[in-house]
CSV table of C-alpha atoms in Angstrom, one decimal:
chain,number,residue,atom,x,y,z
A,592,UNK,CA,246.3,108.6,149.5
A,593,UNK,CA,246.4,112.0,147.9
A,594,UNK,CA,245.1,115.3,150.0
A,595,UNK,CA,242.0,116.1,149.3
A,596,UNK,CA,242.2,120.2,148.8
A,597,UNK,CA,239.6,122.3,147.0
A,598,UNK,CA,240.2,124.3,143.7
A,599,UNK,CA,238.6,127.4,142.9
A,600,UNK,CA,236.9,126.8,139.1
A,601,UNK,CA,234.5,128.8,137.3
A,602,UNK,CA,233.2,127.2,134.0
A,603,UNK,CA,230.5,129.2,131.7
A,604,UNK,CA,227.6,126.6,131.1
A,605,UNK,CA,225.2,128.0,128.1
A,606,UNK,CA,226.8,131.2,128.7
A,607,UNK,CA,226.1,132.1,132.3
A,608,UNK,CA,229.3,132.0,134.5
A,609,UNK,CA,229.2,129.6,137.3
A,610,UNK,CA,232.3,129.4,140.1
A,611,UNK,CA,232.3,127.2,142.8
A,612,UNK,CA,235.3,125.3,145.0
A,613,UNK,CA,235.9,121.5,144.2
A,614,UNK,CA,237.5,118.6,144.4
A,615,UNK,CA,240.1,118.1,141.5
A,616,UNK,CA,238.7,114.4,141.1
A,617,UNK,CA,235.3,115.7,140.4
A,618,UNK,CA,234.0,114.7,137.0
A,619,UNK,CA,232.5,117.8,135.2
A,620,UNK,CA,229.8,115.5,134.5
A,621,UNK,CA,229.1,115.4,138.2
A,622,UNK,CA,229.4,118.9,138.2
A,623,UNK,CA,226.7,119.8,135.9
A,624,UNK,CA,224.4,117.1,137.5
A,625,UNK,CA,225.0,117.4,141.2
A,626,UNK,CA,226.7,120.9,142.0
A,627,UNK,CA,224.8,122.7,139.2
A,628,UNK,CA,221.4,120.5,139.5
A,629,UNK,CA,222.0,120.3,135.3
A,630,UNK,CA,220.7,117.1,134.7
A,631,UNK,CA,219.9,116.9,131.4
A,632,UNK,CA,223.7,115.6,130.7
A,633,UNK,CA,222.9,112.0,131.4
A,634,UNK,CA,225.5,109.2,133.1
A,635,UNK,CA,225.3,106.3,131.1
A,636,UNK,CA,228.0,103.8,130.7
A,637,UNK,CA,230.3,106.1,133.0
A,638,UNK,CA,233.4,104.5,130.9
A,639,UNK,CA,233.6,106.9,127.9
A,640,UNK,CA,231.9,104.4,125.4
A,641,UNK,CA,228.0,105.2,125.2
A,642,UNK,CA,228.3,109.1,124.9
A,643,UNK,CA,225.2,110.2,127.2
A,644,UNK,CA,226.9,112.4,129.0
A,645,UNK,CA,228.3,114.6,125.5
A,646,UNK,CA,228.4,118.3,126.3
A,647,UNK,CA,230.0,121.1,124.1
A,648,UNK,CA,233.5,122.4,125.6
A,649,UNK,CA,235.2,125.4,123.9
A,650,UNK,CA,233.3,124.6,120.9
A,651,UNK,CA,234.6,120.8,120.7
A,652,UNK,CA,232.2,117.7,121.2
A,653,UNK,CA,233.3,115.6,125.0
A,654,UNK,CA,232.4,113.2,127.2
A,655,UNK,CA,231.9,115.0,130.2
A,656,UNK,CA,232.3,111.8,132.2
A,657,UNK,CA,235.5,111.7,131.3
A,658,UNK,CA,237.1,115.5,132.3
A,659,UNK,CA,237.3,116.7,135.5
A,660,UNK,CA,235.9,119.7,136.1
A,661,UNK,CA,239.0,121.7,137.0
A,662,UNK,CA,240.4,121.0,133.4
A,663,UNK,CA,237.4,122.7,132.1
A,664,UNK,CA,238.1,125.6,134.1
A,665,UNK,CA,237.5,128.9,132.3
A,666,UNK,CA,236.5,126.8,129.2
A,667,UNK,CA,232.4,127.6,127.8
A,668,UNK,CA,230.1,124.5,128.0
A,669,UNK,CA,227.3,123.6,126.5
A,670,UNK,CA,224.2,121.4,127.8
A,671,UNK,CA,221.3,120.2,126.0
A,672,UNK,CA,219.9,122.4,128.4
A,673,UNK,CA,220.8,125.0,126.3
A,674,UNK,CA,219.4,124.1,123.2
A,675,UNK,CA,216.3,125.9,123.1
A,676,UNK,CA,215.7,129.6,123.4
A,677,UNK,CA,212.6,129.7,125.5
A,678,UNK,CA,209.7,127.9,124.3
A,679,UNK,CA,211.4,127.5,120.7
A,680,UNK,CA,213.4,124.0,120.2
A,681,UNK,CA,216.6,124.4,119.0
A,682,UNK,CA,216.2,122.2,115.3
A,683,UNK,CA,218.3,119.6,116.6
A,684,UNK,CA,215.3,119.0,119.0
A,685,UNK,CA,212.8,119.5,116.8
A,686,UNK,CA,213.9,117.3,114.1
A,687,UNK,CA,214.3,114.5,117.0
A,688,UNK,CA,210.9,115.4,117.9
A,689,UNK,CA,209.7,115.7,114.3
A,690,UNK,CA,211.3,112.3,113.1
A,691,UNK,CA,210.7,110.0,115.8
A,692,UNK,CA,214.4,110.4,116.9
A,693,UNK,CA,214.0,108.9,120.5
A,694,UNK,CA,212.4,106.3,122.3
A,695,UNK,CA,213.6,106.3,125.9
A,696,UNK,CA,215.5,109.5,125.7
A,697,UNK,CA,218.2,108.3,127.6
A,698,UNK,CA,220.5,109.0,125.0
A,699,UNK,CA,218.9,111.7,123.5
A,700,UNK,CA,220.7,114.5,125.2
A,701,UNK,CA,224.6,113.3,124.2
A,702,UNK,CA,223.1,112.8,120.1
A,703,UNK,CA,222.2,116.1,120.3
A,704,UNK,CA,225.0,117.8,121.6
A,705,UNK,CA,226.9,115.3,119.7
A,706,UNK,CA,224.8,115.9,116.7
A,707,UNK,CA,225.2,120.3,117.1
A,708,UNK,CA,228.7,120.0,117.4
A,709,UNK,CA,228.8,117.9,113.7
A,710,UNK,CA,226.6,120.4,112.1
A,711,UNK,CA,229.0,123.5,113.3
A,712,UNK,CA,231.6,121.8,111.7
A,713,UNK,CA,229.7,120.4,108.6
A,714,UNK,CA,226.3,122.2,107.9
A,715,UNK,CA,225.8,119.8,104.8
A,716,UNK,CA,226.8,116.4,105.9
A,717,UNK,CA,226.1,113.3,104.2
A,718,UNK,CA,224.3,110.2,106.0
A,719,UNK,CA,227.7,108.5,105.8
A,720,UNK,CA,229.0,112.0,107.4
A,721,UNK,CA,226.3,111.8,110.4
A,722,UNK,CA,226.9,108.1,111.4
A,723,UNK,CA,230.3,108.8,111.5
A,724,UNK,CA,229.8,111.8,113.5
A,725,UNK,CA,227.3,110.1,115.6
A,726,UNK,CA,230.0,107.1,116.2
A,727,UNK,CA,230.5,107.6,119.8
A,728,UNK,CA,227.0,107.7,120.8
A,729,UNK,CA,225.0,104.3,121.6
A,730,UNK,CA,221.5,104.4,121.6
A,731,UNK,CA,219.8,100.8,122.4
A,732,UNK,CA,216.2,101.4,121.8
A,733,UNK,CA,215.1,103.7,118.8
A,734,UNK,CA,218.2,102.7,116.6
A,735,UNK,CA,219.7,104.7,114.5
A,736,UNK,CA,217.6,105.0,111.5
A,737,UNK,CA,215.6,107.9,112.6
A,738,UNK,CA,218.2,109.4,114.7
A,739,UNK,CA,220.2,110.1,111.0
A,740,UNK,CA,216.8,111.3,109.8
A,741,UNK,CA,216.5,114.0,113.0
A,742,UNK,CA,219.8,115.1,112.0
A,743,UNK,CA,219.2,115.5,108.2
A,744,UNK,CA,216.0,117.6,109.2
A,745,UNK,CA,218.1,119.9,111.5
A,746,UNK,CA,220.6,120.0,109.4
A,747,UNK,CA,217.6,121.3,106.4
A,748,UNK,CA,216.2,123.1,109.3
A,749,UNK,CA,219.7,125.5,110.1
A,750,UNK,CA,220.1,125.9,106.4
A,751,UNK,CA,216.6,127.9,105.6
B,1086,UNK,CA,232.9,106.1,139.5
B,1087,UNK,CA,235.1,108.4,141.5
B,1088,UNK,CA,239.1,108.8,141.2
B,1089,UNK,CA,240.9,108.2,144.4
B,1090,UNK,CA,241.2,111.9,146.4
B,1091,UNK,CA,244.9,113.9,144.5
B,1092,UNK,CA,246.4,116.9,144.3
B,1093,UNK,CA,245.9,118.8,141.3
B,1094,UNK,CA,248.6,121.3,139.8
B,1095,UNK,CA,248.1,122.8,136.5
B,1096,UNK,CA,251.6,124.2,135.6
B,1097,UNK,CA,251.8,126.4,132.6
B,1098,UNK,CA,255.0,125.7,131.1
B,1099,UNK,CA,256.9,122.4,130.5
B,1100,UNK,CA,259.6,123.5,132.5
B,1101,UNK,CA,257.2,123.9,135.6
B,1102,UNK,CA,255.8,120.6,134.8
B,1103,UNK,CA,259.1,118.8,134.8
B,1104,UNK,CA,259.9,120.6,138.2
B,1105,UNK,CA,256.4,119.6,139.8
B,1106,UNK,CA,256.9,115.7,138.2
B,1107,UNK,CA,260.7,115.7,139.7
B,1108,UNK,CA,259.4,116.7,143.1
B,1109,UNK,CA,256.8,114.2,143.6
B,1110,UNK,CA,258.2,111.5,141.8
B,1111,UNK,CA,256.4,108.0,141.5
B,1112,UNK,CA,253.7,109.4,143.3
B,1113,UNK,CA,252.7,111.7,140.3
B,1114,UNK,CA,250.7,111.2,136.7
B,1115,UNK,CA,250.8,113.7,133.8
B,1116,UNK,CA,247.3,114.1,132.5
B,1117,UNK,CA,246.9,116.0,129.1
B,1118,UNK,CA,243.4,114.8,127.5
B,1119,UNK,CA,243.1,112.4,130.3
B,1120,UNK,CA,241.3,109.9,128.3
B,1121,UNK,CA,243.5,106.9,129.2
B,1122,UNK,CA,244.2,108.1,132.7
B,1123,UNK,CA,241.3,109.3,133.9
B,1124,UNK,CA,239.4,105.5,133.1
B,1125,UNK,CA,241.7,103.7,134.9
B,1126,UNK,CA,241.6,106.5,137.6
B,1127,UNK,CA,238.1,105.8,138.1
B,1128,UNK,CA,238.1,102.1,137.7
B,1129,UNK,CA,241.2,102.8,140.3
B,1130,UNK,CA,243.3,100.9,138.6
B,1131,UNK,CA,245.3,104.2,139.0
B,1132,UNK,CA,245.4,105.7,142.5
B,1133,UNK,CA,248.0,108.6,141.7
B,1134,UNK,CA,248.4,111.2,144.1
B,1135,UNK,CA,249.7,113.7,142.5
B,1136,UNK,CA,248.0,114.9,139.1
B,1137,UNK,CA,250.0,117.7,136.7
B,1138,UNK,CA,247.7,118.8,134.5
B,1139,UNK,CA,249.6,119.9,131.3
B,1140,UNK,CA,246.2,119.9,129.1
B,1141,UNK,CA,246.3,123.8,129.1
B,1142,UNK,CA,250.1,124.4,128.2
B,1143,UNK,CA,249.2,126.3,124.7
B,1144,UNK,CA,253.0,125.9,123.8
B,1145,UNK,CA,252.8,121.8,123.5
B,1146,UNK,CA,250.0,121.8,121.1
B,1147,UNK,CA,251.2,122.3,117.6
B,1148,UNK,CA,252.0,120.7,113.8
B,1149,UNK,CA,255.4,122.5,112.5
B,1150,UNK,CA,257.0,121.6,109.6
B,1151,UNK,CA,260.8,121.9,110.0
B,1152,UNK,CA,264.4,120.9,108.2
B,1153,UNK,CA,264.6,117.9,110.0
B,1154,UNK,CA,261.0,117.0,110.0
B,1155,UNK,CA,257.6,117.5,111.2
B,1156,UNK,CA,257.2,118.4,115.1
B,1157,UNK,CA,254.2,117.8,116.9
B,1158,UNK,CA,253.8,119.1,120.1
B,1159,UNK,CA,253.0,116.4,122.7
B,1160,UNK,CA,249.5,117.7,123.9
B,1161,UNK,CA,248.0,117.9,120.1
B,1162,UNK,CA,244.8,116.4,120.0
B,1163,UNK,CA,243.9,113.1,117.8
B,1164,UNK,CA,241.7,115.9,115.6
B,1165,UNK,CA,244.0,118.0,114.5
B,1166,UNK,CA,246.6,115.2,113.5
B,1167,UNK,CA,243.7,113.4,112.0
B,1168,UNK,CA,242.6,116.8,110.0
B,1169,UNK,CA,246.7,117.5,109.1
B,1170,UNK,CA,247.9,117.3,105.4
B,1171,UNK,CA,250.9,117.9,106.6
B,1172,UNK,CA,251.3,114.8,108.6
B,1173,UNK,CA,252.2,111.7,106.6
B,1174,UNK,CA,249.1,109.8,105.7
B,1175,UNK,CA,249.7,106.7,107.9
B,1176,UNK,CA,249.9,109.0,111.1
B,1177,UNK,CA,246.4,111.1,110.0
B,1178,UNK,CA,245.0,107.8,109.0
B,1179,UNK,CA,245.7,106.1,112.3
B,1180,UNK,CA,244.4,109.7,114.1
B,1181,UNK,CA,241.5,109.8,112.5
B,1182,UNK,CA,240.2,106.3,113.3
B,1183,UNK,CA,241.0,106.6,117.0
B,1184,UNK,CA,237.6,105.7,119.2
B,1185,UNK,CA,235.5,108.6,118.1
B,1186,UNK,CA,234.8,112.4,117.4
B,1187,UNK,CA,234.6,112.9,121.0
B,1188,UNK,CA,237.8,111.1,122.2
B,1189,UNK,CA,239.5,113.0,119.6
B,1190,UNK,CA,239.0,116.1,120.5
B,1191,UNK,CA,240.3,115.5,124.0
B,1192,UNK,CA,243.0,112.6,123.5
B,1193,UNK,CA,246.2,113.3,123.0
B,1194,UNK,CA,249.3,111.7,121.1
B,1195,UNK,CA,251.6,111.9,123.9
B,1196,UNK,CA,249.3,110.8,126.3
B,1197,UNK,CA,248.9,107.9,123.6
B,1198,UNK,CA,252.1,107.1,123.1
B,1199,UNK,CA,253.4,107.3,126.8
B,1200,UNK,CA,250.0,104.9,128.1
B,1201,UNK,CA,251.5,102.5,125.1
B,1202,UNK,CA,248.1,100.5,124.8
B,1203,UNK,CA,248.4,97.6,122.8
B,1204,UNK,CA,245.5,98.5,120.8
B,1205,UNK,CA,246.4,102.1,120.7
B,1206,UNK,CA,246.3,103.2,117.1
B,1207,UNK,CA,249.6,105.8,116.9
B,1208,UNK,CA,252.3,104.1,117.9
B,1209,UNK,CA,251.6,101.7,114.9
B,1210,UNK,CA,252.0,104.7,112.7
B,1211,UNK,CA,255.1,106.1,114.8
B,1212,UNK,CA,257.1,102.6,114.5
B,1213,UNK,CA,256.3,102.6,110.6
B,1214,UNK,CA,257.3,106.3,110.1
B,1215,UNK,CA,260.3,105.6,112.2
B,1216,UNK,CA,259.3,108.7,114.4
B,1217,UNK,CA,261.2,110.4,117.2
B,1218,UNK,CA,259.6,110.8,120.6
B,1219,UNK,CA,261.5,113.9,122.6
B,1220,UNK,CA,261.1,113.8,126.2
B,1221,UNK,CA,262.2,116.5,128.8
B,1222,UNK,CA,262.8,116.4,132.3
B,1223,UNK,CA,264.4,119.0,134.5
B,1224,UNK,CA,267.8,118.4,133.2
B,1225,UNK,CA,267.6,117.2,129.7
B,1226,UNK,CA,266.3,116.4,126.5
B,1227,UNK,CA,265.8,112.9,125.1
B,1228,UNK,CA,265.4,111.6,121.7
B,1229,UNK,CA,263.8,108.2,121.7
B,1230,UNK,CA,263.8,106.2,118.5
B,1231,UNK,CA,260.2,105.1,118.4
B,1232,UNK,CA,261.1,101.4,117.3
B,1233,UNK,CA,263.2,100.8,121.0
B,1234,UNK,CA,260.2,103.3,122.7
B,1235,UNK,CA,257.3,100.7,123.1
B,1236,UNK,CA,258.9,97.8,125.2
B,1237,UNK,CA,255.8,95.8,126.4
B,1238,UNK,CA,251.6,95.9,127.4
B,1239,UNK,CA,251.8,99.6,128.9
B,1240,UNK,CA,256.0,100.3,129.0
B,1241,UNK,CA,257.7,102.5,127.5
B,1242,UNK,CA,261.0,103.4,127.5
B,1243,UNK,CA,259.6,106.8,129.2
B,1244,UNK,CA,261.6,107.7,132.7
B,1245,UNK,CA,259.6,108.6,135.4
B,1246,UNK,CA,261.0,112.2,135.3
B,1247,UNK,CA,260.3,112.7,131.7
B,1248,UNK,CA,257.3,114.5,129.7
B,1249,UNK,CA,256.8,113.6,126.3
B,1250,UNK,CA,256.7,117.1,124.9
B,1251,UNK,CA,257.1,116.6,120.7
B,1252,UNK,CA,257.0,114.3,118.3
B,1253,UNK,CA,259.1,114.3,115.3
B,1254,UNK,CA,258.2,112.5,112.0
B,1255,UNK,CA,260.5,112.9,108.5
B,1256,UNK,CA,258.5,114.4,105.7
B,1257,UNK,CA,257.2,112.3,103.5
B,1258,UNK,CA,258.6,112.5,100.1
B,1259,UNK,CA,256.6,112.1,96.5
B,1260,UNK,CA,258.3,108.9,96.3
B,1261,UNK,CA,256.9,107.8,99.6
B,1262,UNK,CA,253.3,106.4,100.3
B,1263,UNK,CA,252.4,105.4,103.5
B,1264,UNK,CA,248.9,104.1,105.1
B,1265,UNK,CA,246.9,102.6,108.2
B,1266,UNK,CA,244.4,100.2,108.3
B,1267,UNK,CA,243.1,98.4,111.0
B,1268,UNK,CA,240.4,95.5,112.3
B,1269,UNK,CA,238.5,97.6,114.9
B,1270,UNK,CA,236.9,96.4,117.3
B,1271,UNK,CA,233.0,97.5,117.0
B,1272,UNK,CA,232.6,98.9,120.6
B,1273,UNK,CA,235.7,100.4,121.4
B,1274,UNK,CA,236.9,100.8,118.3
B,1275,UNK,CA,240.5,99.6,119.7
B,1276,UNK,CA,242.6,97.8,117.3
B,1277,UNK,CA,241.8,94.2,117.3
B,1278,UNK,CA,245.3,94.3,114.9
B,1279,UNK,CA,246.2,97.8,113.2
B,1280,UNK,CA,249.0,98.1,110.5
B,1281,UNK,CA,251.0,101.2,109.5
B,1282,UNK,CA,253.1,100.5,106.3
B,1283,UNK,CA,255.4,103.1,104.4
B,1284,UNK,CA,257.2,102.7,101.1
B,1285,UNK,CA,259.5,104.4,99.2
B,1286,UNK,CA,259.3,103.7,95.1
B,1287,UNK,CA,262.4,104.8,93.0
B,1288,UNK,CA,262.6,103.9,89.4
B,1289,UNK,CA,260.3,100.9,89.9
B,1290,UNK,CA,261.8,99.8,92.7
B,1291,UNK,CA,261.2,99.7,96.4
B,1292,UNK,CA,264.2,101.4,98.4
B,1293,UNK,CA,262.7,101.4,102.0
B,1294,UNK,CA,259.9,99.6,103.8
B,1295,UNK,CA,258.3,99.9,107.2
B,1296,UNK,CA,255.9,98.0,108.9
B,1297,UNK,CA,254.8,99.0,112.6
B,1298,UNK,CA,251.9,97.2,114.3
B,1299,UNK,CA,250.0,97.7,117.0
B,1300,UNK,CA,246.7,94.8,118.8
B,1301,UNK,CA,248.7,92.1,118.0
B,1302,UNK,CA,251.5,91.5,120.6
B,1303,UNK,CA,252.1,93.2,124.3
B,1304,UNK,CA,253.3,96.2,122.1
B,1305,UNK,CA,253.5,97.9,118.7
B,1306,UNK,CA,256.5,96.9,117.0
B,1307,UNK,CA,258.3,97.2,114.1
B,1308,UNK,CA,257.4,93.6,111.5
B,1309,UNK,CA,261.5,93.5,110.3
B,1310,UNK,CA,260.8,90.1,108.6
B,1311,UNK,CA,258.4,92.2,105.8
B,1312,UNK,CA,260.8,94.4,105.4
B,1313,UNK,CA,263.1,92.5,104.1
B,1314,UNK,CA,260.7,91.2,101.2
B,1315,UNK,CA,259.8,94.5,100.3
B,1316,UNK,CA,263.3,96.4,100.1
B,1317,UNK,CA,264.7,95.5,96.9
B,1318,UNK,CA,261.5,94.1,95.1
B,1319,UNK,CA,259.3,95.5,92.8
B,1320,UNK,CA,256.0,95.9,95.4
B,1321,UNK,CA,254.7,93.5,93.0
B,1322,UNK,CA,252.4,91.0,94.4
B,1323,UNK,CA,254.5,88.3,94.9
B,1324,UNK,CA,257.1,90.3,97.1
B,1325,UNK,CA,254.0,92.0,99.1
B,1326,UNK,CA,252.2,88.9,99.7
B,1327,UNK,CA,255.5,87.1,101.4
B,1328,UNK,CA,256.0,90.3,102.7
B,1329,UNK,CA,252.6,89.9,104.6
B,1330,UNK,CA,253.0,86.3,105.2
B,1331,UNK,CA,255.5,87.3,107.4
B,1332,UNK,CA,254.4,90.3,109.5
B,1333,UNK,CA,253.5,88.4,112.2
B,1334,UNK,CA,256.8,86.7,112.8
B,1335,UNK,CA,258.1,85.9,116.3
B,1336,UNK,CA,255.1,87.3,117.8
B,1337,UNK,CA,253.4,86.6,121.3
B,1338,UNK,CA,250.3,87.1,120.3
B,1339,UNK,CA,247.5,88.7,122.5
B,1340,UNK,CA,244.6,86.2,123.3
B,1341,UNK,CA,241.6,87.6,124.6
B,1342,UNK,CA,237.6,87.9,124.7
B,1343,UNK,CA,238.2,90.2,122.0
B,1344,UNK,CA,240.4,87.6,119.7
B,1345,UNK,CA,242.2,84.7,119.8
B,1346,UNK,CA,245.8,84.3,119.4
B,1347,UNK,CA,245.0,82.2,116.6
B,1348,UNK,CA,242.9,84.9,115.0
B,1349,UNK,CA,244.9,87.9,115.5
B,1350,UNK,CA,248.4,86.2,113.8
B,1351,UNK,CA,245.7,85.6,110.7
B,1352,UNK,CA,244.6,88.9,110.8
B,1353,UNK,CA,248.0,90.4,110.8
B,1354,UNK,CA,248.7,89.1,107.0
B,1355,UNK,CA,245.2,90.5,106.2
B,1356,UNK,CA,246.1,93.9,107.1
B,1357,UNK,CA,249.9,94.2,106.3
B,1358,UNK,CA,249.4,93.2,102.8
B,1359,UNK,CA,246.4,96.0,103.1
B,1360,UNK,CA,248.2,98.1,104.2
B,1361,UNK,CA,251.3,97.8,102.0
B,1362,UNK,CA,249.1,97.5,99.1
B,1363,UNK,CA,247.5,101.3,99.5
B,1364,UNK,CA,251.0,103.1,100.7
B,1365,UNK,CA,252.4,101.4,97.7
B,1366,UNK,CA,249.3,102.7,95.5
B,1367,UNK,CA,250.6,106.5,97.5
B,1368,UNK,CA,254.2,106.4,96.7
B,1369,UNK,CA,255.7,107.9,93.4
């Protein structure tokens, strides 16, 4: 069995620094949730299928379940948690609010990461271009109907 | 789910990785996008106890074109093969229909080719491009034809010294056309059967074929049987129907919950004759 030694990471989540010492298999999903106390990434299938856990790394859509922490040493992350600015929803989360894009929310925080990370790279995108985009999410309640419509609005939203 | 406890190193050069993987042998994994390893890590189907991280080595990630060919650096993401015109078409085609956006922004294609899925997408698209995979170890440099690399479910003809650190593809000529198309699998999007094909067209006539597929058997491999429809012939549809009749030849096919045997040698056709039909529509 392999030592157990500590590494010394610091990752930038919504742009404040945060360092602590841990253990390389940490997942950096458990590292938002449990040494951070971030738990608006969600653990769903834990198997890099459902995309729950999607956070923002260096600018690039992942499923934080499946990278350690230490490889996102030094690298900026992004949580749902920093969507909004204050009071004011960010429009991903307004258009989800807006359009009925969630029923259980369980998934909700992975679309919308998932979701900000299309519209960066394509402001206009087709429906086509969204349920593409949107492929490695699951949700299993609100479908995905509405979920497309929350992303058009944001996307209509970010444009004005 | 938790990985067994390991050591972590994060070398920052190839040389340094080689050096790290010679010391601690069999005991040792490369991770570069992590996205087969770390799974099976956490299903422990993987208990390594060493982990060299070589995810952050800027140096391996690159598309190049060169005189004898285009080089891709063996940490380059699925994403930025899948976004590459300069690429031959089969290979961004097979990139870009890897999992999804997330996977391919973290997976790699040496981490691809070296975990030698059966479903994997890329080495189909290797085989039928007749890539190169170059390895390096502390001592040497290996060229590895990629039609002898994938030797059965999850082999490769990889030592346990050796880092895959680039990938070499010929350019594709105007006369060329070459394509992938798979049967996903609506989950996982793994390929149920995948099927890389690449022609050349001179004057009317078909001057080289390749076939590489991948979901069918233990491991992608090249379908010799088409090719010998297709060289010579016209790529009318009487050559690329035999062609694709015969794709499947000599198989052992893969019979799972995901298909049957049966299923998969039927697909096979399906998607060779696809797949031959749309390179063919890309050549000349």
């Amino acid at each position: 069995m392999g030592q157990s030694v500590t590494v010394p990471i610091t990752i930038s989540v919504n742009g404040k620094q945060h360092s602590a010492e841990v253990e390389p298999r940490l997942l950096l999903a458990q590292f938002l949730r449990e040494t951070l106390s971030m738990t608006g990434t969600h653990i769903g299938c834990d198997t890099t299928s459902c995309g729950a856990c999607t956070v923002i790394i260096d600018g690039s859509s992942a499923k934080s379940c499946t990278v350690l922490a230490v490889q996102a040493n030094g690298a900026e992350v992004t949580t749902v948690e920093g969507l909004a600015d204050g009071d004011t929803l960010h429009p991903i989360q307004e258009g989800f609010w807006e359009k009925h894009g969630l029923q259980c929310g369980f998934c909700t925080p992975g679309m919308m990461m998932s979701a900000v990370a299309l519209l960066n790279d394509n402001p206009e995108p087709s429906e086509e271009e969204i349920r593409h985009g949107l492929a490695g999410n699951v949700c299993r309640c609100t479908g995905y109907h509405n979920i497309v419509l929350a992303v058009q609005y944001a996307a209509d939203k970010m444009k004005s | 789910m938790i990985p067994a406890p390991f050591q972590y190193h994060k070398p920052t050069s190839v040389a340094e990785a080689a050096e790290l993987l010679k010391k601690h042998g069999s005991d040792a994994k490369i991770l570069a996008g992590g996205h087969s390893l770390i799974p099976l890590m956490k299903l422990r189907l993987a208990q390594p106890e060493v982990i060299i991280d070589i995810g952050a080595i800027e140096s391996m990630s690159y598309i190049q074109e060169r005189e004898e060919g285009i080089a891709i650096g063996g940490t380059t993401h699925y994403v930025d093969i899948a976004n590459s015109s300069t690429v031959p078409k089969a290979l961004s085609e097979a990139a870009a229909q890897v999992a999804d956006v997330q996977v391919r922004n973290r997976g790699t294609i040496g981490g691809s080719l070296a975990h030698s899925d059966p479903a994997a997408d890329l080495p189909a698209a290797l085989v039928a491009l007749k890539g190169q995979i170059i390895t390096s170890s502390t001592n040497e440099h290996r060229t590895l034809e990629s039609n002898e690399f994938f030797q059965d479910l999850f082999t490769t003809a990889l030592r346990e010294d050796e880092i895959i650190s680039e990938i070499l593809v010929p350019a594709e000529s105007e006369e060329t056309g070459s394509a992938y198309v798979k049967f996903g699998n609506k989950a996982s999007h793994y390929a149920v059967v995948g099927v890389a094909a690449s022609v050349t067209l001179t004057n009317g006539k078909c001057i080289e074929a390749s076939i590489g597929v991948t979901g069918a058997g233990p491991a992608a491999y090249q379908a010799s049987e088409s090719i010998s429809e297709l060289v010579g012939s016209d790529l009318g549809d009487g050559a690329i129907e035999k062609a694709s009749a015969k794709a499947g030849e000599g198989v052992d096919f893969n019979d799972d919950v995901h298909a049957s045997g049966e299923y998969r040698a039927h697909l096979v056709t399906v998607f060779a004759e696809r797949a031959i039909r749309l390179a063919a529509s890309r050549a000349s």
